[in-house]
Coordinates of C-alpha atoms in Angstrom, one line a residue:
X139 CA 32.5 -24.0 6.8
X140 CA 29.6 -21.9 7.8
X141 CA 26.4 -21.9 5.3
X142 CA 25.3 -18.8 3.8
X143 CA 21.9 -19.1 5.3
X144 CA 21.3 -18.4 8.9
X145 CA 18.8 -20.8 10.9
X146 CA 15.9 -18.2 10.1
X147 CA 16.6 -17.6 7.0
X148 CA 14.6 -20.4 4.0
X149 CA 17.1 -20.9 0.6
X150 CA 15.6 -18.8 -2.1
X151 CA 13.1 -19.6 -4.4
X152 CA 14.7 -18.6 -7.8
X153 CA 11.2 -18.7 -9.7
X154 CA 9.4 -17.2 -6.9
X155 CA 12.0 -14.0 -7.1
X156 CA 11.7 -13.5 -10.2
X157 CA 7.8 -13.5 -10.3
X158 CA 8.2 -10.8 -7.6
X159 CA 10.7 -8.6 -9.3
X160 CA 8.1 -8.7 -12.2
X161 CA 5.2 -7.6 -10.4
X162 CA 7.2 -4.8 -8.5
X163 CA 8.3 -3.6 -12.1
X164 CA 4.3 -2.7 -13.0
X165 CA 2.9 0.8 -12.4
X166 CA -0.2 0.8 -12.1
X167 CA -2.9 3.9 -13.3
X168 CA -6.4 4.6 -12.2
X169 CA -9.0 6.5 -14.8
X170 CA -12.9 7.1 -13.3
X171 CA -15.2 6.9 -16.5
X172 CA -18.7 7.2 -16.9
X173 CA -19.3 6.4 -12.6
X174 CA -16.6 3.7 -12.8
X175 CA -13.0 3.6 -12.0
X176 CA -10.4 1.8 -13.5
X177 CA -7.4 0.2 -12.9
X178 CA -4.3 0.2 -15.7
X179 CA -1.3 -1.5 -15.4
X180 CA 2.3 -1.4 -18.0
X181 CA 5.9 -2.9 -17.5
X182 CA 7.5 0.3 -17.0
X183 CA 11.2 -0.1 -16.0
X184 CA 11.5 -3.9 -15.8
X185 CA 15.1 -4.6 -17.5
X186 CA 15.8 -7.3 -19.9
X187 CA 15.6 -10.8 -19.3
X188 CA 12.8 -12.8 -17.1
X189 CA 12.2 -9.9 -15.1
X190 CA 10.6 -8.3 -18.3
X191 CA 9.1 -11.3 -19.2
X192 CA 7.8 -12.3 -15.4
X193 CA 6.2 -8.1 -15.9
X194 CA 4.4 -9.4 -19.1
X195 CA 3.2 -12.1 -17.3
X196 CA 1.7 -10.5 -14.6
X197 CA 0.2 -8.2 -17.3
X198 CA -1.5 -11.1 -18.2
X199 CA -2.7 -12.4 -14.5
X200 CA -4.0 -8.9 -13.8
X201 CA -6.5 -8.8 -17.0
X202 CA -7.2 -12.2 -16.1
X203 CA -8.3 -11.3 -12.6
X204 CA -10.1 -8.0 -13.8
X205 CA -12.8 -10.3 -15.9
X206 CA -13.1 -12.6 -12.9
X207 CA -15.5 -11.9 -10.2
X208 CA -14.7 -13.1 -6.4
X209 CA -12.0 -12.3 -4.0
X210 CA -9.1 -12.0 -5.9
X211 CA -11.0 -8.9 -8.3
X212 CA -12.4 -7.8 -4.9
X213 CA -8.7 -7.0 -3.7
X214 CA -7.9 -5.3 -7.4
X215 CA -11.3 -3.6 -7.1
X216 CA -10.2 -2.5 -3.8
X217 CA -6.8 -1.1 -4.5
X218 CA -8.3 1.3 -7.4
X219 CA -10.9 2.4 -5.0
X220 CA -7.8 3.5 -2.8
X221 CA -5.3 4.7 -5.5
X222 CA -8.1 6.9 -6.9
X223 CA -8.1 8.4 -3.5
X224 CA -4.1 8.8 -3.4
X225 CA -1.7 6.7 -2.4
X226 CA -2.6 3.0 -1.7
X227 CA 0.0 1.4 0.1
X228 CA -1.5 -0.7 1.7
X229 CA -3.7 -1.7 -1.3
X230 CA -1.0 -1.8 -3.5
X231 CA 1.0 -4.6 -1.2
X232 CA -2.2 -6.5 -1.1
X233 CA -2.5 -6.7 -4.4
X234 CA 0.9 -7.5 -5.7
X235 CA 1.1 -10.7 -3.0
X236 CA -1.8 -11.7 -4.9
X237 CA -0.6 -11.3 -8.3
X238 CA 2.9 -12.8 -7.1
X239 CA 1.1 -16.1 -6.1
X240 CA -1.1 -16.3 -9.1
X241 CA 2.0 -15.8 -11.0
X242 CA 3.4 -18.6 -9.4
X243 CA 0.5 -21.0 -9.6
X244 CA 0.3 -20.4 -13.0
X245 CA 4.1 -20.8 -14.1
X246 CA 4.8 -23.5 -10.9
X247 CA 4.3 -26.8 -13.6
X248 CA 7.6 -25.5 -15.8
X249 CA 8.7 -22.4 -14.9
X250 CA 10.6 -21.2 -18.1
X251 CA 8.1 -22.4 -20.6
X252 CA 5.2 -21.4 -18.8
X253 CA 6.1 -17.5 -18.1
X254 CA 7.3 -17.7 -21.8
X255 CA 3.7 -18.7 -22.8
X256 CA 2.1 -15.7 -20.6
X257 CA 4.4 -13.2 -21.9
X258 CA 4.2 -13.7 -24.9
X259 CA 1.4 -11.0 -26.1
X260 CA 4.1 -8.7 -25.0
X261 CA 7.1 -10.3 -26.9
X262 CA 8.5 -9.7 -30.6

């Protein structure tokens, strides 16, 4: 019986997906105000479930990183720079590894429980 993975492919990482999922779900806004710009983010379109909740989370990661000051704001600072210019693409990939490993640092000890915790700000 063959497997389902070929020799280049790694077994997926359930936890890891789901983070991802959630970070691609977030849309993300730029405002310039008073010299500055800023950088919004919402769960739009995530569905139901721990995609939703993995979007919350990341809600929370990116506010965490927007108070912080070294290379991980310097990449979000970055990508509003571009998207206030138009489309960042490259920016905008850049940024969501980022916020996909953070994501997983942060929920790695106990997945379930953990991106429960973050989310839940955004939970009734």
């Amino acid at each position: 019986m063959r497997s389902l993975l070929s020799q280049n492919q790694a077994p997926i990482d359930y936890w890891r997906a789901i983070a991802r999922r959630g970070v691609m779900a977030l849309r993300f806004t730029v405002w310039r105000f008073a010299g500055e710009t800023w950088l919004g983010a919402e769960a739009q379109g995530a569905p139901e479930g721990l995609v939703r909740r993995a979007a919350h989370a990341a809600l929370e990661i990116d506010k965490a990183i927007a108070l912080e000051s070294g290379p991980d704001e310097a990449v979000r600072q970055a990508f509003a720079q571009a998207l206030a210019q138009g489309p960042a693409p490259r920016q905008a990939a850049a940024y969501q590894a980022l916020l996909v490993e953070r994501l997983c640092q942060e929920i790695e000890p106990d997945p379930a429980q953990r991106l429960a915790a973050l989310a839940a700000p955004h939970e009734e």
